[in-house]
Coordinates of C-alpha atoms and ligand atoms in Angstrom, one line a residue:
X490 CA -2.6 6.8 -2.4
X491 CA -4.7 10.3 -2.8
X492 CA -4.2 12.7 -0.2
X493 CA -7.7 13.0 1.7
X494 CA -8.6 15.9 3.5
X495 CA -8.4 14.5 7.4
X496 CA -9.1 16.0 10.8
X497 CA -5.7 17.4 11.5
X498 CA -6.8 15.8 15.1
X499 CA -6.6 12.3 13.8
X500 CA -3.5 10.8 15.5
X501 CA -2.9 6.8 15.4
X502 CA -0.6 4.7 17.6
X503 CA 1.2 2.5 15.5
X504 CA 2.1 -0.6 17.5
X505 CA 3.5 -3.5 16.0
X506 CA 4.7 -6.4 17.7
X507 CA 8.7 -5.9 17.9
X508 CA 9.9 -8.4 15.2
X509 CA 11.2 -7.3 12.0
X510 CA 8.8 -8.4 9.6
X511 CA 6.3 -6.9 11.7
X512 CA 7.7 -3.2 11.6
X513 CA 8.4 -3.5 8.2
X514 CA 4.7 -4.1 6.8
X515 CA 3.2 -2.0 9.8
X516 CA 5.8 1.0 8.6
X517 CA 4.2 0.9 5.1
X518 CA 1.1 1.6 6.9
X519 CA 2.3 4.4 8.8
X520 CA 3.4 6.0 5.6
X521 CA 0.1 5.7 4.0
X522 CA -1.7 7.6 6.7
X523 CA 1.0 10.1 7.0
X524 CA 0.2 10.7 2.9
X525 CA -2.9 10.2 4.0
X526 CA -2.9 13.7 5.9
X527 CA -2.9 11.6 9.8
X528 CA -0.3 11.9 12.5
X529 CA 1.5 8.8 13.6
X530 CA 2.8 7.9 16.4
X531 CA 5.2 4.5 16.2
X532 CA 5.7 2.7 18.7
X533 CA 9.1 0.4 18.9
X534 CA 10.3 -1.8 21.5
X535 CA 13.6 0.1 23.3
X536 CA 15.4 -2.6 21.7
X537 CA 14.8 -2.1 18.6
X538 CA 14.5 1.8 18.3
X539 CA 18.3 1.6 19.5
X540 CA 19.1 -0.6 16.2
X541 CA 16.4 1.3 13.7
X542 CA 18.6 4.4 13.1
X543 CA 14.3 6.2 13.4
X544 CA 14.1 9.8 11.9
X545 CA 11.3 11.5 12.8
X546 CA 9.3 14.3 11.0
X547 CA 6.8 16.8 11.4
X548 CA 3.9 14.8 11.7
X549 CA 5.5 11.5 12.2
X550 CA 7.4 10.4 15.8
X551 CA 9.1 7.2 17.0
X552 CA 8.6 6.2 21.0
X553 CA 9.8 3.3 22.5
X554 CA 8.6 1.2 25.8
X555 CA 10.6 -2.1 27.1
X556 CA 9.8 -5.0 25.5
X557 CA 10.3 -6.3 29.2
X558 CA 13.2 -8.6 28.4
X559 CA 17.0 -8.2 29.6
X560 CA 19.3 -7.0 27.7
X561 CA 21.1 -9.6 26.7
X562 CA 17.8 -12.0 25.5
X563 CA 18.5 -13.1 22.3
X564 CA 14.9 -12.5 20.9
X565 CA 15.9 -15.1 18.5
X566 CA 13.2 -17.1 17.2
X567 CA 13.4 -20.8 19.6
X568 CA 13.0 -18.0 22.6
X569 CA 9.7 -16.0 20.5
X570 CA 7.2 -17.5 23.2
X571 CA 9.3 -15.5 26.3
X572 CA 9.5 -12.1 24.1
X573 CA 5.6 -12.6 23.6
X574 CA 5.2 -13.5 27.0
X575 CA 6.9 -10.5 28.6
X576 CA 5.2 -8.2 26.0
X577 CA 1.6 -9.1 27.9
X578 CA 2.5 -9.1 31.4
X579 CA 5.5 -6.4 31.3
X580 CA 5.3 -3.9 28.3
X581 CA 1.8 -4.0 28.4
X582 CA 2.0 -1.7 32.2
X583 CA 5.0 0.8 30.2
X584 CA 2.2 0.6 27.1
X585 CA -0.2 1.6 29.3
X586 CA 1.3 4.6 31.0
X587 CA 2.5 6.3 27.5
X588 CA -1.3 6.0 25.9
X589 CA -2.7 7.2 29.5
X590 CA 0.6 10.2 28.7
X591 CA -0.1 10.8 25.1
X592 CA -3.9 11.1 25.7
X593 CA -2.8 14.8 26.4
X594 CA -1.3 15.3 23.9
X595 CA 2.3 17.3 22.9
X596 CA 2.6 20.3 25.0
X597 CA 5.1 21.9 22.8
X598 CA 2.7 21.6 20.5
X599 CA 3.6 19.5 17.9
X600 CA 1.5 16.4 18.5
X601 CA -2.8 16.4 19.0
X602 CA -3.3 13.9 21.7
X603 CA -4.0 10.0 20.2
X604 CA -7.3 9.4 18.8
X605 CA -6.5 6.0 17.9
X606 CA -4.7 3.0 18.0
X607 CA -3.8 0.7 15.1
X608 CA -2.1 -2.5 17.1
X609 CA -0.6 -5.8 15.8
X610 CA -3.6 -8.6 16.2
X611 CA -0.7 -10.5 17.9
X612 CA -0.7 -9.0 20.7
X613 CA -4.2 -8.6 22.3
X614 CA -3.6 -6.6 25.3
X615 CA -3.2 -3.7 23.4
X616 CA -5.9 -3.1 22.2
X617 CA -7.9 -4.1 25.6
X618 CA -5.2 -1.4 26.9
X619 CA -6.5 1.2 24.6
X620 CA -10.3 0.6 24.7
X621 CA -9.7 0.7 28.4
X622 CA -8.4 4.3 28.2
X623 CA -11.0 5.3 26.1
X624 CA -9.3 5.3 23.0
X625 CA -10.5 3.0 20.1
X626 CA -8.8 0.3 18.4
X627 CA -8.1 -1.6 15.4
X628 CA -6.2 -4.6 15.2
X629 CA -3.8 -5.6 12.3
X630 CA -2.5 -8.6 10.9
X631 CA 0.8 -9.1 9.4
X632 CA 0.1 -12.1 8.4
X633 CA -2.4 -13.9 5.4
X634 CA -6.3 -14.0 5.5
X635 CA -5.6 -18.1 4.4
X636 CA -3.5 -18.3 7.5
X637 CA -5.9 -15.8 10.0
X638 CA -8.7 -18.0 8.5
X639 CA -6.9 -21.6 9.4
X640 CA -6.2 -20.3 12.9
X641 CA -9.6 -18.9 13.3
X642 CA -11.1 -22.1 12.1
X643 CA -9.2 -24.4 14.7
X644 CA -12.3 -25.3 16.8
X645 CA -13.4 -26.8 13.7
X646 CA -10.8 -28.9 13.2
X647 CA -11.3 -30.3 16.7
X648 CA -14.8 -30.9 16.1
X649 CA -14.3 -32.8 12.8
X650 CA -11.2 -34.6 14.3
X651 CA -9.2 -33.5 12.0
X652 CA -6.7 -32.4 14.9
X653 CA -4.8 -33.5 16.2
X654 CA -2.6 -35.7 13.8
X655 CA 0.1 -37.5 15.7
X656 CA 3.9 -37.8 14.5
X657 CA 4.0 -40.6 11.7
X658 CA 0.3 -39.8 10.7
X659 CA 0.1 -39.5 6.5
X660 CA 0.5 -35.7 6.2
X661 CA -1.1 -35.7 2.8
X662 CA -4.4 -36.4 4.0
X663 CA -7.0 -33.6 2.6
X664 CA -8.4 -31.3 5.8
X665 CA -11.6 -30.4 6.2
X666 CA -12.9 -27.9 8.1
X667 CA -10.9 -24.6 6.8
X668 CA -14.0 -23.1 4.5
X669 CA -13.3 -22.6 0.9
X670 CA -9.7 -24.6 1.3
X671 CA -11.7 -28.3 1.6
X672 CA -10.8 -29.5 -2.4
X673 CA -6.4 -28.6 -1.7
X674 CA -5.8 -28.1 2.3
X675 CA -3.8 -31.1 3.6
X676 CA -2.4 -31.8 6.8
X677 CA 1.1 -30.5 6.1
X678 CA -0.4 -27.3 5.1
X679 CA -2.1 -26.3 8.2
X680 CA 0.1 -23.7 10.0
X681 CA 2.8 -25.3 11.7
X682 CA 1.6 -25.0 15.2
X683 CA -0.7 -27.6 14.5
X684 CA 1.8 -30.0 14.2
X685 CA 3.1 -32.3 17.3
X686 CA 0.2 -31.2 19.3
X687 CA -1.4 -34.2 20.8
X688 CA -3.6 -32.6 23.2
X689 CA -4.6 -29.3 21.2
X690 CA -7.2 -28.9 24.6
X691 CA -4.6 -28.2 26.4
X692 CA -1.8 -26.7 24.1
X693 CA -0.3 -23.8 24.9
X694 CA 0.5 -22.4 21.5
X695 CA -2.8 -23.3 20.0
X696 CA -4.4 -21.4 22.8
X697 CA -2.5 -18.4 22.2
X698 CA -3.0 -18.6 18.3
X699 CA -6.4 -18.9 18.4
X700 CA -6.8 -16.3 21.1
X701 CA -5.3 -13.6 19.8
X702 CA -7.3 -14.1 16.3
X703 CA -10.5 -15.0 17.8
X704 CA -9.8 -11.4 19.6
X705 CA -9.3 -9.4 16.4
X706 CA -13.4 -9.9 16.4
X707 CA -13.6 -7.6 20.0
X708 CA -11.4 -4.7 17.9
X709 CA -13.2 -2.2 15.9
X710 CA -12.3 -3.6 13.0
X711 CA -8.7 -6.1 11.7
X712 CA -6.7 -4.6 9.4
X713 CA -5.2 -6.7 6.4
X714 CA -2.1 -6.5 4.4
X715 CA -3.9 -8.6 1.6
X716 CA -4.9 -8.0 -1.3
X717 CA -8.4 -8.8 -2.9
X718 CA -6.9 -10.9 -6.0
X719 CA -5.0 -13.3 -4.2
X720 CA -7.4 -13.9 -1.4
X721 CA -11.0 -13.0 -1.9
X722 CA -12.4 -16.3 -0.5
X723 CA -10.3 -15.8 2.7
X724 CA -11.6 -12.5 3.3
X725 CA -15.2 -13.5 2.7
X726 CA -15.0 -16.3 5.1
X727 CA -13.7 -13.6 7.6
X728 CA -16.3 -11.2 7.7
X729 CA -18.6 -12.8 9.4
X730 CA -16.5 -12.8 12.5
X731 CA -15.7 -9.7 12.4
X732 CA -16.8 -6.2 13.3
X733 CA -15.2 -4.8 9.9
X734 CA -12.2 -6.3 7.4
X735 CA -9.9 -3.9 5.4
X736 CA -8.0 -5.8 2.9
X737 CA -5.5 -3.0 2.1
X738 CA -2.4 -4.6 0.7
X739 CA 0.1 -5.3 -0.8
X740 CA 1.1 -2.1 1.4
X741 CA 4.7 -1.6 0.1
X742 CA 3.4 -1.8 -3.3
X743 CA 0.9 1.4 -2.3
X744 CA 2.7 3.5 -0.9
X745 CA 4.1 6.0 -3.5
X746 CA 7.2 7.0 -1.0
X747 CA 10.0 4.8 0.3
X748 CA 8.5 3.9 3.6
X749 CA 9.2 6.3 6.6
X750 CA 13.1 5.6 7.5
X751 CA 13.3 3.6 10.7
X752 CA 12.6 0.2 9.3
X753 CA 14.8 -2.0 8.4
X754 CA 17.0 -3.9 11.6
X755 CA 20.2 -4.8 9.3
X756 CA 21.9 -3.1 7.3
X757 CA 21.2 -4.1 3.8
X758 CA 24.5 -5.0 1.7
X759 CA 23.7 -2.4 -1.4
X760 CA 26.6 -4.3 -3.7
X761 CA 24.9 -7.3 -4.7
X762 CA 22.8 -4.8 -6.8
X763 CA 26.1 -3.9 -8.8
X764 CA 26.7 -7.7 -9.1
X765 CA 23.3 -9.0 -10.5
X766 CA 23.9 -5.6 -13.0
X767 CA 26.9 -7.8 -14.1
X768 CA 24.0 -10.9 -15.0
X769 CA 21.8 -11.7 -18.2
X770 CA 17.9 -11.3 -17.7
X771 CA 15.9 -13.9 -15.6
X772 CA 19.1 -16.3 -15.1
X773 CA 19.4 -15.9 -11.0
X774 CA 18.1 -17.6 -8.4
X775 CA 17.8 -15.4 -5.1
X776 CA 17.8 -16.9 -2.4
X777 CA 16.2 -16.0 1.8
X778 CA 14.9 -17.2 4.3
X779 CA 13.7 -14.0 6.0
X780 CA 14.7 -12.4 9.0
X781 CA 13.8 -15.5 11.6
X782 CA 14.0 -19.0 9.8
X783 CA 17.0 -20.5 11.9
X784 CA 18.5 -24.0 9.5
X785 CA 21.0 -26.8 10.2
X786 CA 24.2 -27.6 8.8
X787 CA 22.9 -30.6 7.2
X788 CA 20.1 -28.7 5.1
X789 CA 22.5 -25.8 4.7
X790 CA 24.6 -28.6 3.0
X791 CA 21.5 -29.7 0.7
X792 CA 20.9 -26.1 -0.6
X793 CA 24.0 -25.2 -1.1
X794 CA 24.3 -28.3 -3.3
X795 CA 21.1 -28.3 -4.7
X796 CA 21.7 -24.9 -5.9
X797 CA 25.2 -25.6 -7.5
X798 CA 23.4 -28.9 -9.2
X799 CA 20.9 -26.6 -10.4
X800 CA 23.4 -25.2 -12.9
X801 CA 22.2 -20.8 -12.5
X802 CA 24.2 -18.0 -10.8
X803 CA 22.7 -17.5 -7.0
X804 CA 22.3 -14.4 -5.0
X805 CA 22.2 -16.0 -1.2
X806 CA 21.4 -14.2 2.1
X807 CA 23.0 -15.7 4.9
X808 CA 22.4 -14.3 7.5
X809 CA 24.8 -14.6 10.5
X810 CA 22.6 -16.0 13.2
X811 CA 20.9 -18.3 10.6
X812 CA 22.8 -21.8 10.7
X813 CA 23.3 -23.1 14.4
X814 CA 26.3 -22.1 15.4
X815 CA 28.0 -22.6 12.9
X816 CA 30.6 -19.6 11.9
X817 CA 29.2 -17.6 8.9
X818 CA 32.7 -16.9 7.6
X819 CA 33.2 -20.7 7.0
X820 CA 29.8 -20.7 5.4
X821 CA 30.6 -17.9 3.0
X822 CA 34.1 -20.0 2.6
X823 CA 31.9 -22.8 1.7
X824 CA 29.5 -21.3 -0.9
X825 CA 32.3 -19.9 -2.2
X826 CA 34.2 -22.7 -2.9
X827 CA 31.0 -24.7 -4.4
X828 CA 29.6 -21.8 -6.3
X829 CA 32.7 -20.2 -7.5
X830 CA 31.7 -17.3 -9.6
X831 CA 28.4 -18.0 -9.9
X832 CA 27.5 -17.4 -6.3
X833 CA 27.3 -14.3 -4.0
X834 CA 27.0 -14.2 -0.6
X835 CA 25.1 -11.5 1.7
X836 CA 24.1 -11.0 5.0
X837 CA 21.1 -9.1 4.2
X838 CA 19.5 -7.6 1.0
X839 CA 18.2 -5.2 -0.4
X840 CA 15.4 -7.3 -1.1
X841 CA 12.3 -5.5 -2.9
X842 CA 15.1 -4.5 -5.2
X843 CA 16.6 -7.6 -5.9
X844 CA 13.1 -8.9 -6.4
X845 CA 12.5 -5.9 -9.0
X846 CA 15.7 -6.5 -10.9
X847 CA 15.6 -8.0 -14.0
X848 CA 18.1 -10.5 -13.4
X849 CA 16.7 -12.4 -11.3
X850 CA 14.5 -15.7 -12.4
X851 CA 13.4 -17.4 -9.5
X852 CA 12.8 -16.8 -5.8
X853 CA 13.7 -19.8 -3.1
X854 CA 12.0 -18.3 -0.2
X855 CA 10.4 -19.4 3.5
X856 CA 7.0 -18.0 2.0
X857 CA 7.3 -15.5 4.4
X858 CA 4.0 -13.2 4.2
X859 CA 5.9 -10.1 3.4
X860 CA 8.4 -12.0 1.2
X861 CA 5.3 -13.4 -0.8
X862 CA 3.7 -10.6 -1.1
X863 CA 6.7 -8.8 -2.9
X864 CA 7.7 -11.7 -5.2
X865 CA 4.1 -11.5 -6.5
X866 CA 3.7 -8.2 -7.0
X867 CA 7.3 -8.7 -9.2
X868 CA 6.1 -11.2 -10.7
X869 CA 8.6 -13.7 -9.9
X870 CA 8.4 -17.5 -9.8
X871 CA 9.1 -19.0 -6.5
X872 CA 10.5 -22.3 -4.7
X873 CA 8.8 -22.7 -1.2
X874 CA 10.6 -24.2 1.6
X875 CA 8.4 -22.8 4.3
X876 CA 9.7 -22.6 8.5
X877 CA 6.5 -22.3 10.5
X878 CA 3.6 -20.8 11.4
X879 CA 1.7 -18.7 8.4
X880 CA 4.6 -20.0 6.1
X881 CA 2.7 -23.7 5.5
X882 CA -0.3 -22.7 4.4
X883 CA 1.1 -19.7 2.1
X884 CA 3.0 -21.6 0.6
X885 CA 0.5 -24.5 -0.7
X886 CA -1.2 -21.0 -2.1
X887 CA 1.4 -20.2 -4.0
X888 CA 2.2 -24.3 -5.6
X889 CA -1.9 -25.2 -5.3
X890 CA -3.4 -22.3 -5.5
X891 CA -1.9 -18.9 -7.3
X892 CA 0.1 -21.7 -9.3
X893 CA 3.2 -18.9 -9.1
X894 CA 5.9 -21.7 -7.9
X895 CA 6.2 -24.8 -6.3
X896 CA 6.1 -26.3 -2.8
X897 CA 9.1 -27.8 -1.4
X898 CA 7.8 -28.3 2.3
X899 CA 9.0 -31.1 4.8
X900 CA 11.5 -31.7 2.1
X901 CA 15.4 -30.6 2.2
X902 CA 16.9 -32.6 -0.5
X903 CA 19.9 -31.2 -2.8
X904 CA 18.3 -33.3 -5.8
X905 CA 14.9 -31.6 -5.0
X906 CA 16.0 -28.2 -4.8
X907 CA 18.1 -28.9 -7.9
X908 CA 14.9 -29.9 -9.7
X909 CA 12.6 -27.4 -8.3
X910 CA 14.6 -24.5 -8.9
X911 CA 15.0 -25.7 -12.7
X912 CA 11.5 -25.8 -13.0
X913 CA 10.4 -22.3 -11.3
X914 CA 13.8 -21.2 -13.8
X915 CA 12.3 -22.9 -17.1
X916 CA 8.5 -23.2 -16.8
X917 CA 6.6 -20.9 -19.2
X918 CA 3.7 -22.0 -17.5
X919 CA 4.6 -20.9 -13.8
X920 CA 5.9 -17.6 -15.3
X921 CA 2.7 -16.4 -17.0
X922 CA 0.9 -17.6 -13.9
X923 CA 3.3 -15.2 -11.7
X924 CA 2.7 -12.3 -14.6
X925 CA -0.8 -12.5 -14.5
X926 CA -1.3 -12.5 -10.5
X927 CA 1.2 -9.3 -10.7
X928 CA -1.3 -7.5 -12.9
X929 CA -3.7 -8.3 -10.7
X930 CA -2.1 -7.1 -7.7
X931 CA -0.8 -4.2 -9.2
X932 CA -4.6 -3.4 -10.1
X933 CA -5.8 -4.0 -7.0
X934 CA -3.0 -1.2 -5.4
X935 CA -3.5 1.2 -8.4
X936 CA -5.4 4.4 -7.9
X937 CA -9.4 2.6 -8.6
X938 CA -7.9 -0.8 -7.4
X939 CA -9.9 -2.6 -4.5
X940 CA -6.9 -1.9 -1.7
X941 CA -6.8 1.9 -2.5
X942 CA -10.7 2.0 -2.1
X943 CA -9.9 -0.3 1.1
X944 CA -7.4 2.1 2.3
X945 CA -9.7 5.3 1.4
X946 CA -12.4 3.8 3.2
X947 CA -9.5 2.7 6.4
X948 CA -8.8 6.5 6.6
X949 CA -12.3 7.9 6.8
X950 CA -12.9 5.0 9.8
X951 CA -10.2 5.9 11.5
X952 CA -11.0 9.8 11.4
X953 CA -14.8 9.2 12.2
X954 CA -13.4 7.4 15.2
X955 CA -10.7 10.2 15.9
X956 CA -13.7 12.8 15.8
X957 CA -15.7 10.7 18.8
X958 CA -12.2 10.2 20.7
X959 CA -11.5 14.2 20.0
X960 CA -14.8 15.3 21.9
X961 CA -13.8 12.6 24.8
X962 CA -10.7 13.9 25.3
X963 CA -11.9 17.5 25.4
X964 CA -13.9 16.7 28.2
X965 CA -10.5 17.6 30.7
X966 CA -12.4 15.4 33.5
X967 CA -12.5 12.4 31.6
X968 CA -9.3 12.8 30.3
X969 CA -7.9 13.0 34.0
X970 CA -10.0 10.0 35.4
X971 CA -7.7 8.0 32.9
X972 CA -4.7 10.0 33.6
X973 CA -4.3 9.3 36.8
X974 CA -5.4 5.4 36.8
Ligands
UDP879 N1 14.2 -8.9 3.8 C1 15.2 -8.0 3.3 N2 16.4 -8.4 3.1 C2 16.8 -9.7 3.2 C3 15.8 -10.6 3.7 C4 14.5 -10.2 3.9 O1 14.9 -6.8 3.2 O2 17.9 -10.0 3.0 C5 12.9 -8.4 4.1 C6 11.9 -8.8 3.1 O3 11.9 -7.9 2.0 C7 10.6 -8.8 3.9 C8 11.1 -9.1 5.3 O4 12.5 -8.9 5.3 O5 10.0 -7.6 3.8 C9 10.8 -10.6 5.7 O6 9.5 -10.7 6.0 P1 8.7 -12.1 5.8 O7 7.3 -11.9 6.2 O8 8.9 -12.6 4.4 O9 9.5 -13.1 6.7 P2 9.9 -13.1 8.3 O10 11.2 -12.4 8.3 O11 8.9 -12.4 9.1 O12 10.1 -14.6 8.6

């Protein structure tokens, strides 16, 4: 990412919605403007800026409002609809008050006032927030343009009757209505809120889905972490509905620097790095399901042997919140036991490195956007056992469409996993197909690639914007009739 010569006034609210995977994509972001030349301002929930150990630096700060919640709310992911929830009607009046404060910017001087405000599509009040104070917005997605494009199609898919499906309905059935997916979009591929919905009219969830995307139209422009190889149709079916479209991804693959510190909500267990240093080339099988996914004993059970059955070392994160409530010692006891010393167990890796080491042959993942995002830019094969929401359809992309793996959804079977993971292990043919969508990704990020043009053109928006807001803001009168609302 070249350094471009912006207005030092350009300032940007980073606000992503307070889940890991969230912070993590929206913090390589915040480092490419930062390279960019731009102050940031990035915005945690008090909760998590506790556990995010943030450093700031000269042109870079971390704030924090209250996600709204008590302090002792899990913010696990069966209780995600109450964190969303209390983001809209609670954070959004502390959200409010720090723009309305920041719109004067940093009296000692370190900080112009915010010119702009870069917010996760998620979470529409805040970008109805900032347009309200005068301060233009841009909404971001952390999620894929195949996914943004299903959720964004659902009227569709009511019209055609393709939703809903009821329980016990053949989930193979071909979908139509999602353009450019007609000839490999089944049921069991549409994001899993579709599922179990039998009066989508009226359905909650749906409703909030397709709100918040249908929104990302009223916001200057939506933001992508996606890159033009692996979804090109997507983004073209966008467009339209849009007032602009950066696809500017993969975004930790751009940005030249480790992204700013502040990230990362565990603490990533460095050793297993040592311990795939101790294994031959391309003969593990890492293994997570990302920072949410929640799994039973029972399909614990069917990994566990599936893996063992499949005959390769593993690298496993487990991590402790991830299997009911079941104790993770006994767990580790378990894998131990089954795996002996061809398994190792870890709460939370380091994962972009494990990914990049070349011991490692295969990926078993919940096709977790960030998650496959980084095994493709590595190049590595995958096994898809996807959780919900974005995960469904990414991963049909990735067995139907990319051809870099196989899909193992709806199914949690130790013989299946035993035979998928051979195959993603042993096929020449899913290899070259993961080598080849790496060299296009890595083009696409490279300096002359499609994302770096993306992200050029990103930065120029955003200061254009900045320069408007700047001359609003001088006016001391406006400023104060927003002030004081
Ligand atoms: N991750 C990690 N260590 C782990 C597991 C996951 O660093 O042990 C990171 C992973 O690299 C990715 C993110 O956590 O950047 C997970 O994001 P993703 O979108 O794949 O899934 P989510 O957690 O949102 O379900």
């Amino acid at each position: 990412m070249d350094m471009v010569a912006a207005t030092p006034a350009a300032h940007v609210l980073v606000f992503p919605c307070p889940v890991h995977g969230h912070i993590t994509c929206m913090l390589h972001f915040a480092t490419g403007l930062l390279a960019a030349g731009l102050h940031v301002t990035f915005l945690h929930s008090d909760h998590n800026l506790r556990r995010a150990a943030a450093a700031s630096s000269p042109r870079l700060r971390y704030v924090s409002i209250p996600d709204g919640l008590p302090v002792e709310h899990p913010r696990d992911v069966g209780r995600i609809v109450e964190l969303m929830e209390s983001l809209k009607t609670k954070a959004s009046v502390a959200y409010r008050s720090l723009l309305a404060s920041l719109l004067l910017g940093d009296a000692t001087g370190g900080f112009p006032p915010v010119t702009c405000v870069v917010a996760d599509g998620i979470m529409s009040f805040a970008v109805d927030v900032a347009e309200e104070l005068g301060i233009p917005a841009l909404a971001f997605r952390t999620d894929s343009a195949c996914s943004f494009l299903a959720y964004l199609s659902l009227p569709r898919l009511l019209e055609l009757g393709e939703l809903p499906f009821k329980d016990g309905d053949d989930l193979d059935e071909p979908v139509r209505g999602v353009p450019g997916m007609e000839s490999f979009l089944r049921r069991r591929d549409l994001p899993s809120q579709c599922r179990d919905c039998s009066d989508p009219d009226n359905d909650p969830l749906l409703q909030i889905v397709y709100g918040f995307t249908a929104h990302s139209g009223n916001a200057r422009a939506l933001v992508l972490n996606t890159a033009a190889s692996m979804e090109r149709a997507a983004l073209a079916h966008i467009a339209p509905h849009m007032r602009d479209v950066f696809a500017i991804g993969p975004l930790h693959a751009m940005s030249p620097t480790a992204p700013a510190a502040g990230g990362s909500l565990w603490r990533e267990d460095d050793g297993c790095l040592a311990w795939l240093d101790g294994q031959a080339d391309r003969s593990v099988v890492y293994v997570s399901l990302g920072s949410l996914t929640v799994i039973s004993l029972e399909q614990f059970t069917e990994f566990l042997h599936g893996l063992v059955a499949a005959g390769y070392p593993f690298l496993w994160v487990l991590r402790p919140d991830m299997v009911g409530a079941s104790q993770s010692a006994t767990l580790r006891e378990a894998v131990a036991a089954a795996g002996k010393s061809k398994a190792r167990v870890v709460e939370w890796a380091p994962q972009r490195g494990v990914l990049r080491h070349r011991a490692v042959g295969c990926f078993l993942t919940h096709a977790g956007w960030n998650s496959t995002l980084e095994a493709a830019v590595e190049g590595v094969p995958m096994v898809c056992w996807p959780f919900f929401t974005d995960q469904q359809i990414n991963s049909r992309f990735v067995g139907g469409v990319w051809r870099t793996g196989l899909d193992m959804k709806d199914v949690c079977d130790a013989a299946v996993v035993a035979r998928m993971v051979r195959e993603a292990m042993e096929s020449g043919q899913i290899r070259a197909s993961a080598q080849a969508l790496a060299r296009e990704v890595r083009r696409d990020v490279a300096d002359g690639g499609s994302s770096t043009a993306e992200f050029k053109r990103l930065v120029e928006f955003i200061v254009e914007l900045s320069t408007t807001a700047v001359a609003a803001i001088k006016d001391e009168e406006y400023v104060a009739s927003y002030v004081n609302i």
